[in-house]
XYZ file of C-alpha atoms in Angstrom:
664
model
C 0.000 0.000 0.000
C 1.290 3.473 -0.883
C 0.156 6.651 0.875
C 1.399 10.123 0.059
C 1.583 13.018 2.520
C 1.250 16.544 1.202
C 3.986 19.108 1.818
C 3.057 21.910 4.207
C 2.211 24.192 1.268
C 0.458 22.961 -1.874
C 0.095 25.031 -5.042
C -2.982 24.768 -7.234
C -1.014 23.057 -10.001
C 0.415 20.508 -7.560
C -3.062 19.821 -6.185
C -4.340 19.143 -9.717
C -1.365 16.825 -10.329
C -2.546 14.474 -7.580
C -5.424 13.411 -9.868
C -2.887 11.741 -12.171
C -1.405 9.843 -9.235
C -4.829 8.532 -8.221
C -5.480 7.422 -11.799
C -2.208 5.497 -11.654
C -2.848 3.694 -8.381
C -2.207 6.034 -5.429
C -4.072 4.474 -2.504
C -4.283 7.443 -0.144
C -3.393 11.128 -0.008
C -3.061 12.462 3.526
C -3.718 16.210 3.512
C -1.552 17.653 6.246
C -1.015 21.428 6.108
C 0.289 22.419 9.566
C -0.879 25.860 10.665
C -2.783 26.538 7.445
C -6.260 28.095 7.475
C -9.303 26.134 6.414
C -9.342 27.879 3.042
C -6.062 26.152 2.082
C -7.614 22.740 2.751
C -10.706 23.736 0.765
C -8.689 24.898 -2.252
C -6.685 21.670 -2.331
C -9.765 19.459 -1.992
C -11.655 21.388 -4.676
C -8.819 20.631 -7.101
C -9.293 16.870 -6.630
C -11.756 15.286 -9.062
C -14.896 13.879 -7.380
C -14.085 10.289 -8.385
C -10.941 10.380 -6.196
C -12.279 12.166 -3.098
C -12.789 8.853 -1.256
C -9.007 8.366 -1.283
C -8.361 11.604 0.624
C -7.676 11.737 4.371
C -7.554 15.039 6.263
C -5.852 15.803 9.567
C -7.875 18.924 10.476
C -11.140 20.776 9.829
C -13.137 17.572 10.078
C -16.403 19.313 9.178
C -15.152 19.082 5.575
C -15.662 15.299 5.630
C -19.349 15.399 4.729
C -19.225 18.679 2.814
C -16.569 17.484 0.359
C -17.137 13.685 0.342
C -13.774 13.054 2.014
C -13.007 9.348 2.504
C -10.996 9.418 5.716
C -9.178 11.203 8.512
C -5.627 11.079 9.799
C -5.375 11.396 13.565
C -2.221 12.376 15.397
C -1.737 11.437 19.033
C -3.467 14.565 20.321
C -6.620 14.044 18.249
C -7.124 10.308 18.779
C -9.231 10.737 21.876
C -11.442 13.572 20.638
C -12.530 12.347 17.200
C -15.998 10.669 17.270
C -14.996 7.351 15.684
C -18.375 5.668 16.161
C -20.137 8.380 14.138
C -18.263 7.556 10.938
C -18.585 3.874 10.017
C -17.500 4.455 6.409
C -14.376 6.520 7.065
C -10.844 5.266 6.690
C -8.987 6.110 9.883
C -5.213 6.360 9.855
C -2.866 7.468 12.609
C 0.836 8.124 13.219
C 3.115 6.568 15.807
C 6.779 6.803 16.680
C 7.279 3.486 18.440
C 6.080 -0.084 18.357
C 4.760 0.303 21.883
C 2.585 3.218 20.770
C 1.147 1.125 17.931
C 0.455 -1.805 20.220
C -1.420 0.377 22.719
C -3.704 2.263 20.305
C -7.227 2.670 21.773
C -8.859 1.672 18.464
C -8.077 -0.340 15.323
C -7.259 2.009 12.423
C -7.491 1.024 8.774
C -3.748 1.666 8.625
C -1.033 3.383 10.647
C 2.246 5.148 9.918
C 5.411 4.355 11.887
C 8.365 6.751 11.725
C 11.176 7.526 11.312
C 12.177 4.222 9.713
C 15.127 5.747 7.833
C 16.739 9.173 8.007
C 14.181 11.736 6.859
C 14.569 13.352 3.446
C 12.435 16.406 4.230
C 13.421 17.040 7.874
C 17.094 17.695 8.448
C 18.414 15.947 11.546
C 15.388 13.646 11.844
C 17.228 10.334 12.163
C 16.031 6.734 11.925
C 14.730 5.489 15.271
C 12.703 2.349 14.488
C 14.153 -1.094 15.385
C 13.576 -2.970 12.125
C 14.297 -6.435 13.484
C 11.729 -5.875 16.228
C 9.278 -4.736 13.550
C 9.759 -8.028 11.759
C 8.541 -9.902 14.818
C 5.863 -7.559 16.128
C 4.176 -5.838 13.155
C 2.643 -9.077 11.769
C 0.895 -9.532 15.124
C -1.039 -6.274 14.767
C -4.611 -6.462 13.360
C -3.989 -3.530 10.993
C -1.378 -2.739 8.313
C 1.506 -0.425 9.129
C 3.219 1.799 6.564
C 6.833 2.871 6.911
C 7.448 6.632 6.980
C 10.758 8.452 6.891
C 13.337 8.375 4.113
C 11.065 6.440 1.783
C 12.369 5.918 -1.741
C 11.168 3.279 -4.231
C 14.030 1.001 -3.201
C 13.391 1.387 0.524
C 9.614 0.971 0.031
C 10.341 -2.515 -1.279
C 12.928 -3.220 1.402
C 10.610 -2.508 4.360
C 8.211 -5.273 3.289
C 10.736 -7.781 4.624
C 10.419 -6.189 8.083
C 6.668 -6.644 8.471
C 5.489 -3.373 6.949
C 2.571 -3.417 4.508
C 3.785 -0.527 2.407
C 5.169 2.983 2.556
C 4.075 6.535 3.302
C 6.008 9.035 1.209
C 6.754 12.723 1.741
C 10.270 14.021 1.153
C 11.074 11.980 -1.958
C 8.089 13.546 -3.763
C 8.480 17.057 -2.349
C 9.612 19.726 -4.789
C 9.342 17.362 -7.755
C 6.123 18.562 -9.376
C 7.405 18.031 -12.926
C 8.587 14.514 -12.017
C 5.731 13.680 -9.655
C 4.079 10.927 -11.696
C 7.370 9.483 -12.890
C 8.678 9.203 -9.333
C 5.422 7.740 -8.056
C 5.391 5.019 -10.706
C 8.773 3.815 -9.474
C 7.206 2.663 -6.176
C 5.951 -0.939 -5.875
C 2.226 -1.234 -6.497
C -0.279 -2.310 -3.881
C -0.920 -6.056 -4.063
C -3.841 -8.388 -3.369
C -4.063 -12.169 -3.610
C -6.688 -14.443 -5.116
C -6.804 -18.135 -4.214
C -9.359 -19.568 -6.611
C -10.224 -22.012 -9.360
C -9.491 -21.681 -13.063
C -12.284 -20.801 -15.510
C -11.128 -21.462 -19.104
C -13.395 -18.674 -20.384
C -11.714 -16.125 -18.060
C -15.166 -14.823 -17.197
C -14.923 -15.973 -13.586
C -12.448 -17.581 -11.208
C -8.807 -16.734 -10.702
C -8.116 -15.271 -14.133
C -11.137 -12.978 -13.872
C -9.959 -11.870 -10.423
C -6.599 -10.984 -11.941
C -8.290 -8.855 -14.604
C -10.490 -7.103 -12.033
C -7.632 -6.310 -9.676
C -5.482 -5.043 -12.519
C -8.328 -2.884 -13.821
C -8.800 -1.407 -10.349
C -5.148 -0.393 -10.275
C -3.365 -2.869 -8.021
C -0.997 -5.765 -8.701
C -2.698 -9.182 -8.612
C -1.107 -12.250 -7.020
C -2.704 -15.656 -7.615
C -2.664 -19.273 -6.495
C -4.795 -21.843 -8.317
C -6.874 -24.310 -6.310
C -8.718 -26.325 -8.935
C -9.544 -26.526 -12.626
C -13.011 -26.508 -14.185
C -14.701 -27.545 -17.418
C -16.950 -24.608 -18.286
C -17.599 -21.611 -20.444
C -19.740 -18.547 -19.836
C -22.972 -20.389 -20.692
C -22.487 -23.684 -18.849
C -20.543 -25.220 -15.964
C -19.860 -28.924 -16.570
C -17.530 -30.166 -13.818
C -14.536 -29.586 -11.598
C -11.241 -31.119 -12.666
C -8.969 -33.107 -10.353
C -7.397 -30.698 -7.932
C -3.730 -30.473 -6.999
C -3.028 -31.655 -3.456
C -3.977 -29.143 -0.787
C -0.366 -29.152 0.335
C 0.609 -27.774 -3.077
C -1.738 -24.808 -2.610
C -0.459 -24.139 0.904
C 3.158 -24.434 -0.219
C 2.531 -22.051 -3.128
C 0.970 -19.494 -0.758
C 3.806 -19.862 1.739
C 6.509 -19.404 -0.887
C 4.757 -16.484 -2.605
C 4.099 -14.568 0.603
C 7.638 -14.972 1.812
C 8.466 -12.186 -0.643
C 5.121 -10.466 -1.256
C 3.034 -8.904 1.531
C -0.555 -8.351 0.392
C -2.870 -6.800 2.967
C -5.924 -8.653 1.633
C -6.763 -11.960 -0.034
C -9.871 -13.730 -1.299
C -10.585 -17.437 -1.269
C -13.080 -18.858 -3.742
C -13.634 -22.295 -5.278
C -11.878 -25.190 -3.537
C -12.266 -28.957 -3.853
C -13.695 -29.155 -0.336
C -14.960 -26.453 1.976
C -12.613 -27.775 4.655
C -9.757 -26.612 2.381
C -10.904 -23.016 2.965
C -10.060 -23.400 6.642
C -6.509 -24.587 5.953
C -5.931 -21.891 3.340
C -7.246 -19.137 5.623
C -4.993 -20.294 8.449
C -1.996 -20.273 6.098
C -2.828 -16.750 4.939
C -3.084 -15.545 8.533
C 0.284 -17.091 9.415
C 1.791 -15.213 6.458
C 0.511 -11.855 7.740
C -2.575 -11.268 5.562
C -4.823 -8.846 7.480
C -8.124 -9.169 5.580
C -9.560 -12.403 4.128
C -12.687 -12.571 1.968
C -14.389 -15.925 1.398
C -16.577 -16.170 -1.676
C -18.372 -19.489 -1.021
C -18.838 -20.959 -4.496
C -21.285 -23.770 -3.710
C -23.386 -23.866 -6.883
C -22.515 -22.194 -10.204
C -25.059 -19.854 -11.746
C -24.634 -21.499 -15.166
C -25.221 -25.179 -14.378
C -27.408 -27.523 -12.367
C -24.713 -29.307 -10.366
C -23.870 -28.666 -6.734
C -20.142 -28.278 -6.174
C -20.322 -28.998 -2.451
C -22.715 -30.688 -0.084
C -24.298 -28.558 2.628
C -21.390 -27.934 4.998
C -21.332 -29.032 8.604
C -22.107 -26.112 10.944
C -19.021 -26.814 13.006
C -16.919 -26.361 9.877
C -18.747 -23.146 8.977
C -18.004 -21.811 12.462
C -14.316 -22.699 12.139
C -13.997 -21.043 8.745
C -15.859 -17.932 9.965
C -13.354 -17.565 12.805
C -10.495 -17.342 10.268
C -11.963 -14.934 7.711
C -13.239 -11.359 7.839
C -16.029 -11.417 5.255
C -18.258 -14.061 3.655
C -20.075 -13.096 0.431
C -22.920 -15.562 -0.252
C -25.783 -15.122 -2.658
C -29.207 -16.269 -1.470
C -28.806 -19.983 -2.335
C -25.337 -20.022 -0.766
C -26.607 -18.336 2.402
C -29.320 -20.981 2.614
C -26.684 -23.725 2.388
C -24.276 -22.119 4.848
C -26.649 -20.762 7.475
C -29.837 -22.768 6.974
C -31.730 -19.638 5.970
C -31.321 -16.690 3.629
C -33.744 -14.297 5.333
C -32.033 -11.055 6.368
C -33.050 -11.548 9.992
C -31.527 -15.034 10.183
C -28.339 -14.010 8.379
C -27.978 -11.025 10.702
C -28.287 -13.300 13.707
C -25.795 -15.760 12.227
C -23.193 -13.066 11.466
C -23.324 -11.902 15.076
C -23.205 -15.455 16.396
C -20.200 -16.378 14.226
C -18.420 -13.061 14.762
C -17.881 -12.425 11.049
C -19.098 -9.899 8.483
C -21.509 -11.309 5.894
C -22.460 -9.588 2.648
C -25.757 -11.039 1.453
C -25.804 -10.443 -2.294
C -29.132 -9.414 -3.762
C -28.744 -10.497 -7.377
C -31.040 -13.520 -6.915
C -33.672 -11.634 -4.914
C -36.893 -11.308 -6.928
C -38.638 -9.117 -4.351
C -37.454 -5.970 -6.078
C -38.092 -5.661 -9.791
C -35.950 -2.589 -10.239
C -33.029 -2.688 -7.762
C -30.458 -5.201 -6.610
C -29.798 -4.646 -2.910
C -26.816 -6.039 -1.023
C -26.957 -6.150 2.778
C -23.811 -6.109 4.905
C -24.213 -7.688 8.340
C -21.493 -6.834 10.842
C -20.334 -8.902 13.832
C -21.702 -6.258 16.232
C -25.240 -6.866 14.944
C -25.473 -3.791 12.727
C -26.592 -3.974 9.107
C -26.184 -1.710 6.085
C -27.848 -1.952 2.700
C -26.919 -0.452 -0.649
C -28.615 -0.718 -4.026
C -27.885 -0.446 -7.708
C -30.400 -0.538 -10.573
C -30.944 -4.032 -11.933
C -29.169 -4.586 -15.216
C -31.197 -5.486 -18.304
C -29.316 -8.795 -18.585
C -27.209 -11.110 -16.431
C -23.463 -11.509 -16.697
C -21.086 -14.401 -16.089
C -18.830 -14.027 -13.041
C -20.487 -11.214 -11.087
C -19.902 -12.956 -7.751
C -16.186 -13.384 -8.498
C -15.935 -9.784 -9.636
C -17.627 -8.468 -6.483
C -15.410 -10.401 -4.076
C -12.229 -9.497 -5.979
C -13.240 -5.817 -6.022
C -13.954 -5.862 -2.287
C -10.579 -7.536 -1.709
C -8.915 -4.807 -3.758
C -10.530 -2.020 -1.731
C -9.616 -3.743 1.550
C -6.022 -3.978 0.293
C -6.151 -0.210 -0.164
C -7.104 0.258 3.468
C -10.814 0.980 3.144
C -13.342 -0.005 5.771
C -15.425 -3.120 5.258
C -18.527 -0.996 4.710
C -16.938 1.195 2.046
C -15.210 -1.738 0.347
C -18.562 -3.515 -0.051
C -20.343 -0.367 -1.240
C -17.670 0.474 -3.819
C -17.492 -3.162 -4.865
C -21.201 -3.078 -5.694
C -20.765 0.121 -7.717
C -17.907 -1.552 -9.593
C -20.233 -4.428 -10.450
C -22.763 -1.983 -11.877
C -20.082 -0.626 -14.207
C -19.226 -4.175 -15.333
C -22.893 -5.004 -15.926
C -23.088 -2.048 -18.324
C -19.715 -2.720 -19.931
C -20.982 -4.875 -22.812
C -24.064 -6.418 -24.351
C -22.669 -9.948 -24.061
C -22.768 -12.482 -21.250
C -19.133 -11.568 -20.638
C -18.218 -8.516 -18.591
C -15.614 -6.233 -20.126
C -13.182 -4.309 -17.924
C -13.761 -0.881 -19.377
C -14.920 2.563 -18.272
C -18.009 2.676 -20.445
C -20.238 4.264 -17.780
C -17.611 6.875 -16.869
C -16.967 7.679 -20.531
C -20.707 8.106 -21.069
C -20.792 10.525 -18.161
C -17.790 12.517 -19.413
C -19.212 12.645 -22.925
C -22.546 13.929 -21.634
C -20.922 16.675 -19.576
C -18.587 17.881 -22.312
C -20.833 17.546 -25.364
C -24.087 18.964 -23.981
C -24.846 22.597 -24.728
C -28.605 22.575 -24.047
C -30.301 21.005 -21.058
C -34.041 20.648 -21.443
C -36.156 20.733 -18.258
C -39.683 19.341 -18.148
C -42.391 21.349 -16.384
C -45.477 19.147 -16.831
C -47.119 17.794 -13.680
C -48.285 14.428 -15.020
C -46.556 11.515 -16.754
C -48.322 11.928 -20.081
C -47.430 15.614 -20.226
C -43.774 14.926 -19.418
C -43.495 12.285 -22.139
C -45.144 14.582 -24.668
C -42.758 17.440 -23.881
C -39.725 15.135 -23.913
C -40.643 13.506 -27.228
C -40.979 16.880 -28.926
C -37.582 17.956 -27.605
C -35.908 14.668 -28.543
C -37.235 14.865 -32.094
C -35.689 18.319 -32.281
C -32.248 17.007 -31.370
C -32.206 17.544 -27.588
C -30.224 14.806 -25.850
C -30.177 15.954 -22.196
C -33.438 15.966 -20.258
C -33.903 16.943 -16.629
C -37.098 15.522 -15.159
C -38.627 18.101 -12.853
C -41.987 17.294 -11.213
C -41.908 19.338 -8.016
C -45.337 18.341 -6.724
C -45.110 14.641 -7.633
C -44.554 11.995 -4.978
C -41.696 9.500 -5.186
C -43.745 6.748 -6.845
C -45.106 8.972 -9.619
C -41.684 10.534 -10.224
C -39.984 7.131 -10.412
C -42.622 5.625 -12.689
C -42.404 8.640 -14.993
C -38.602 8.378 -15.027
C -38.752 4.721 -16.096
C -41.126 5.511 -18.962
C -39.068 8.538 -19.952
C -35.893 6.455 -19.944
C -37.562 3.919 -22.225
C -38.637 6.707 -24.590
C -35.106 8.162 -24.627
C -33.516 4.773 -25.387
C -34.640 5.143 -29.008
C -32.289 8.137 -29.358
C -28.522 7.621 -29.193
C -26.438 9.555 -26.669
C -29.234 10.702 -24.348
C -28.847 11.698 -20.687
C -31.626 11.625 -18.077
C -31.257 13.653 -14.877
C -33.868 13.603 -12.106
C -34.540 16.636 -9.975
C -34.063 16.169 -6.190
C -34.753 12.421 -5.728
C -31.634 10.204 -5.325
C -33.635 7.015 -4.763
C -35.630 7.624 -7.938
C -32.324 7.668 -9.832
C -31.425 4.235 -8.460
C -34.871 2.762 -9.019
C -35.162 4.026 -12.591
C -31.564 3.690 -13.742
C -31.338 7.388 -14.635
C -27.949 8.973 -15.336
C -27.889 11.321 -12.365
C -29.538 13.827 -10.071
C -29.787 17.609 -9.795
C -29.868 18.994 -6.262
C -30.860 22.390 -4.944
C -29.644 23.848 -1.651
C -32.623 22.482 0.285
C -32.399 18.987 -1.216
C -30.199 16.069 -0.113
C -26.492 16.809 0.264
C -24.011 16.304 -2.563
C -21.988 14.048 -0.237
C -24.924 11.700 0.365
C -25.673 11.627 -3.350
C -22.069 10.710 -4.169
C -22.068 7.983 -1.536
C -25.276 6.460 -2.892
C -24.673 6.960 -6.615
C -20.900 6.550 -6.904
C -18.495 8.156 -9.341
C -20.143 6.982 -12.571
C -23.345 8.975 -12.188
C -23.811 12.691 -12.730
C -24.520 15.024 -9.812
C -25.450 18.626 -10.534
C -26.096 21.506 -8.185
C -27.818 24.876 -8.208
C -25.785 28.092 -7.745
C -26.523 31.807 -7.634
C -23.320 33.500 -6.457
C -19.540 33.197 -6.672
C -19.513 31.765 -3.149
C -22.106 29.184 -4.218
C -19.928 28.030 -7.118
C -16.872 27.691 -4.899
C -18.867 25.686 -2.367
C -20.245 23.394 -5.069
C -16.702 22.850 -6.347
C -15.674 21.840 -2.835
C -18.669 19.492 -2.635
C -17.608 17.823 -5.868
C -20.492 18.431 -8.267
C -20.132 17.417 -11.906
C -21.925 20.461 -13.291
C -23.617 23.623 -12.037
C -26.968 25.173 -12.929
C -26.158 28.883 -12.581
C -28.966 31.414 -12.348
C -31.416 32.881 -12.636
C -30.425 34.955 -15.664
C -33.962 36.353 -15.810
C -37.047 36.165 -13.662
C -38.993 32.983 -14.428
C -42.399 31.684 -13.405
C -41.382 27.991 -13.699
C -39.520 28.009 -10.381
C -40.625 28.990 -6.881
C -38.408 30.713 -4.276
C -36.337 32.335 -6.993
C -32.848 33.612 -6.090
C -31.738 37.121 -7.122
C -31.169 37.616 -10.850
C -27.479 37.509 -11.834
C -26.101 40.664 -13.481
C -23.696 40.590 -16.471
C -20.886 41.831 -14.204
C -21.518 39.026 -11.718
C -21.704 36.490 -14.542
C -18.293 37.574 -15.827
C -16.729 37.354 -12.368
C -18.253 33.948 -11.589
C -17.408 32.336 -14.915
C -13.809 33.588 -15.003
C -13.194 32.494 -11.419
C -14.564 29.034 -12.225
C -12.453 28.808 -15.384
C -9.258 29.578 -13.463
C -10.022 27.368 -10.454
C -11.945 24.192 -11.318
C -13.493 24.596 -14.770
C -16.733 22.869 -13.773
C -19.279 22.918 -16.631
C -21.669 25.829 -16.027
C -25.163 25.909 -17.513
C -27.003 29.204 -17.193
C -30.667 28.872 -16.274
C -33.641 31.141 -15.661
C -35.999 32.440 -18.331
C -33.495 31.787 -21.147
C -34.644 33.051 -24.566
C -33.267 32.697 -28.060
C -31.605 36.127 -27.812
C -29.877 35.149 -24.560
C -28.035 32.283 -26.242
C -26.202 34.765 -28.452
C -25.307 37.140 -25.597
C -24.275 34.354 -23.203
C -21.886 32.975 -25.805
C -19.227 35.467 -24.748
C -18.875 33.845 -21.319
C -16.850 30.647 -20.680
C -19.875 28.455 -19.992
C -20.890 24.998 -21.237
C -24.405 25.976 -22.283
C -27.876 26.796 -21.043
C -30.735 25.009 -19.292
C -34.223 25.967 -20.360
C -37.833 24.938 -20.275
C -40.544 27.416 -21.203
C -39.112 28.591 -24.518
C -39.604 25.074 -25.927
C -42.650 23.941 -23.957
C -44.635 27.068 -24.799
C -43.750 27.087 -28.495
C -46.453 26.261 -31.039
C -44.031 23.946 -32.859
C -41.949 22.592 -29.986
C -39.855 20.233 -32.117
C -38.957 22.957 -34.596
C -38.079 25.344 -31.762
C -35.938 22.680 -30.068
C -34.019 22.025 -33.295
C -33.390 25.748 -33.805
C -32.211 26.268 -30.220
C -29.964 23.198 -30.351
C -28.303 24.554 -33.482
C -27.737 27.942 -31.836
C -26.339 26.405 -28.659
C -23.971 24.083 -30.483
C -22.623 26.985 -32.515
C -22.180 29.297 -29.509
C -21.019 27.051 -26.685
C -19.232 23.953 -27.952
C -16.125 25.996 -28.684
C -15.823 26.769 -24.959
C -14.982 23.192 -23.939
């Protein structure tokens, strides 16, 4: 695992450069700006793209956590006792220590810790190595959390410390003052690793080879040990092949992990469930901190059972050696005797293990697939994604390998499971075949929508039929972005209308559907995103529920509003009103041309978030607004009130494309 600490002062260009490091595998950025005002933290965070905010940890101004969708906190010794740990189940918690004794006496279990100085500091003159490495080799593997070496870290030393029980490195001085070489220097460090112990699927759609592809796609280095062969392809599972002796698997793990030190591993298909127990024990003895068991008992494609219903004593033994079990409903039935949420919750508490009950086989919801995470303390957390139009081969393998990857990066169990589910949604939409492709199709669709749209059309009808009529006229005129606004509609009517509108829009290539206010309606309809006003749900909650692949827009009226929305991590801004309009209640003050110039130039120089001007927009306004660095306009009445709505939409689309597409 690799974490980077910021220097005490961070320029805007350096802050933007961190996005490239995240895209190339940086696991964590600890924002530590000693003595700096809150505004310095805000400017740095605003420069980080929303898709990477969950990898940030801050050491001060903790109210920014929810405002800016920050993924974690870094606590020094003075702040350990005052931070409300129990209030933030999702957050990654890291801390710093200067001795083994301090690590061993921590009052809580962090997701990872830093120990320093391991070598002579690069950034602090006179700060000499003071960590007994041979003691680390004996004592660090006994800790229930990974420890990163800090102090004098170079790529060579980051590899060297793995032999002393460390799980990675935290880097400061080696990267300081090297903005032009930042990415090049980072890429020289060893990548974070995770291990899969699983069977071989010749189609590569599931099993060990699929795990390797998933881990690689998620940016870490995959390690693998094969347990068993299979005769199958994506449409049918025929049989398991003769397995190598269990001792071979254990020996392979032992030899591999003598050199490599993955934080997390998954165990999947084995010849016998009792083998899982031996493998888990071997992984623990080799220092693996997090173990995920994906209990492959019956393949989705095939009518054969791979294992008999396991003995409950064996299940209890395996549960004591792993951290998470990820059964689907039939597997939960086999393991626990019941797949009802209440019974699984009771069983997770009884066994003292986390259980993620996968919802892909649950027919109770027609529109959403809901996973439920049951924790050993009796708590439970659910998260949903829209059901995909078709099934895919290997979703269970992909989910467990994604969760393992996020655990290897030091995320909490709750966040690893949530992000794993969102990863699965991206895979389900990656192709039209039974195979899942490892691509960024959903993210590319989002980026294309944000950068190619110059006219956002907003519905103002109050009933479903009216909305569909307005939308069809706009679509025929070339509009490809529709925001569904039904302010007086309840959740059920809004969601039903969104589903029908989405179906209508599917006949037109490159369309984008945004729902006003209602996050759950987005999930239940499969819409592309949500637009939130100041009195609606928070941007942070929306990002947590919807993930990085969906669009989140926000309303703004002033320069301060735009800066706050940038800090919150919106994907676009509806800026207005430009004129007084009767289609919106509680209207904010009209923006003057001078204010528009100030706001748009400030945004261009700081974050360059796509701005769409809204509020009584007319045909003449499109020409005058073209002089500002904005992405386009959002409008409603000028199309809806036209005698020939389709003709008007076509004309306005042509004007907008001519005036605004040159800006981005």
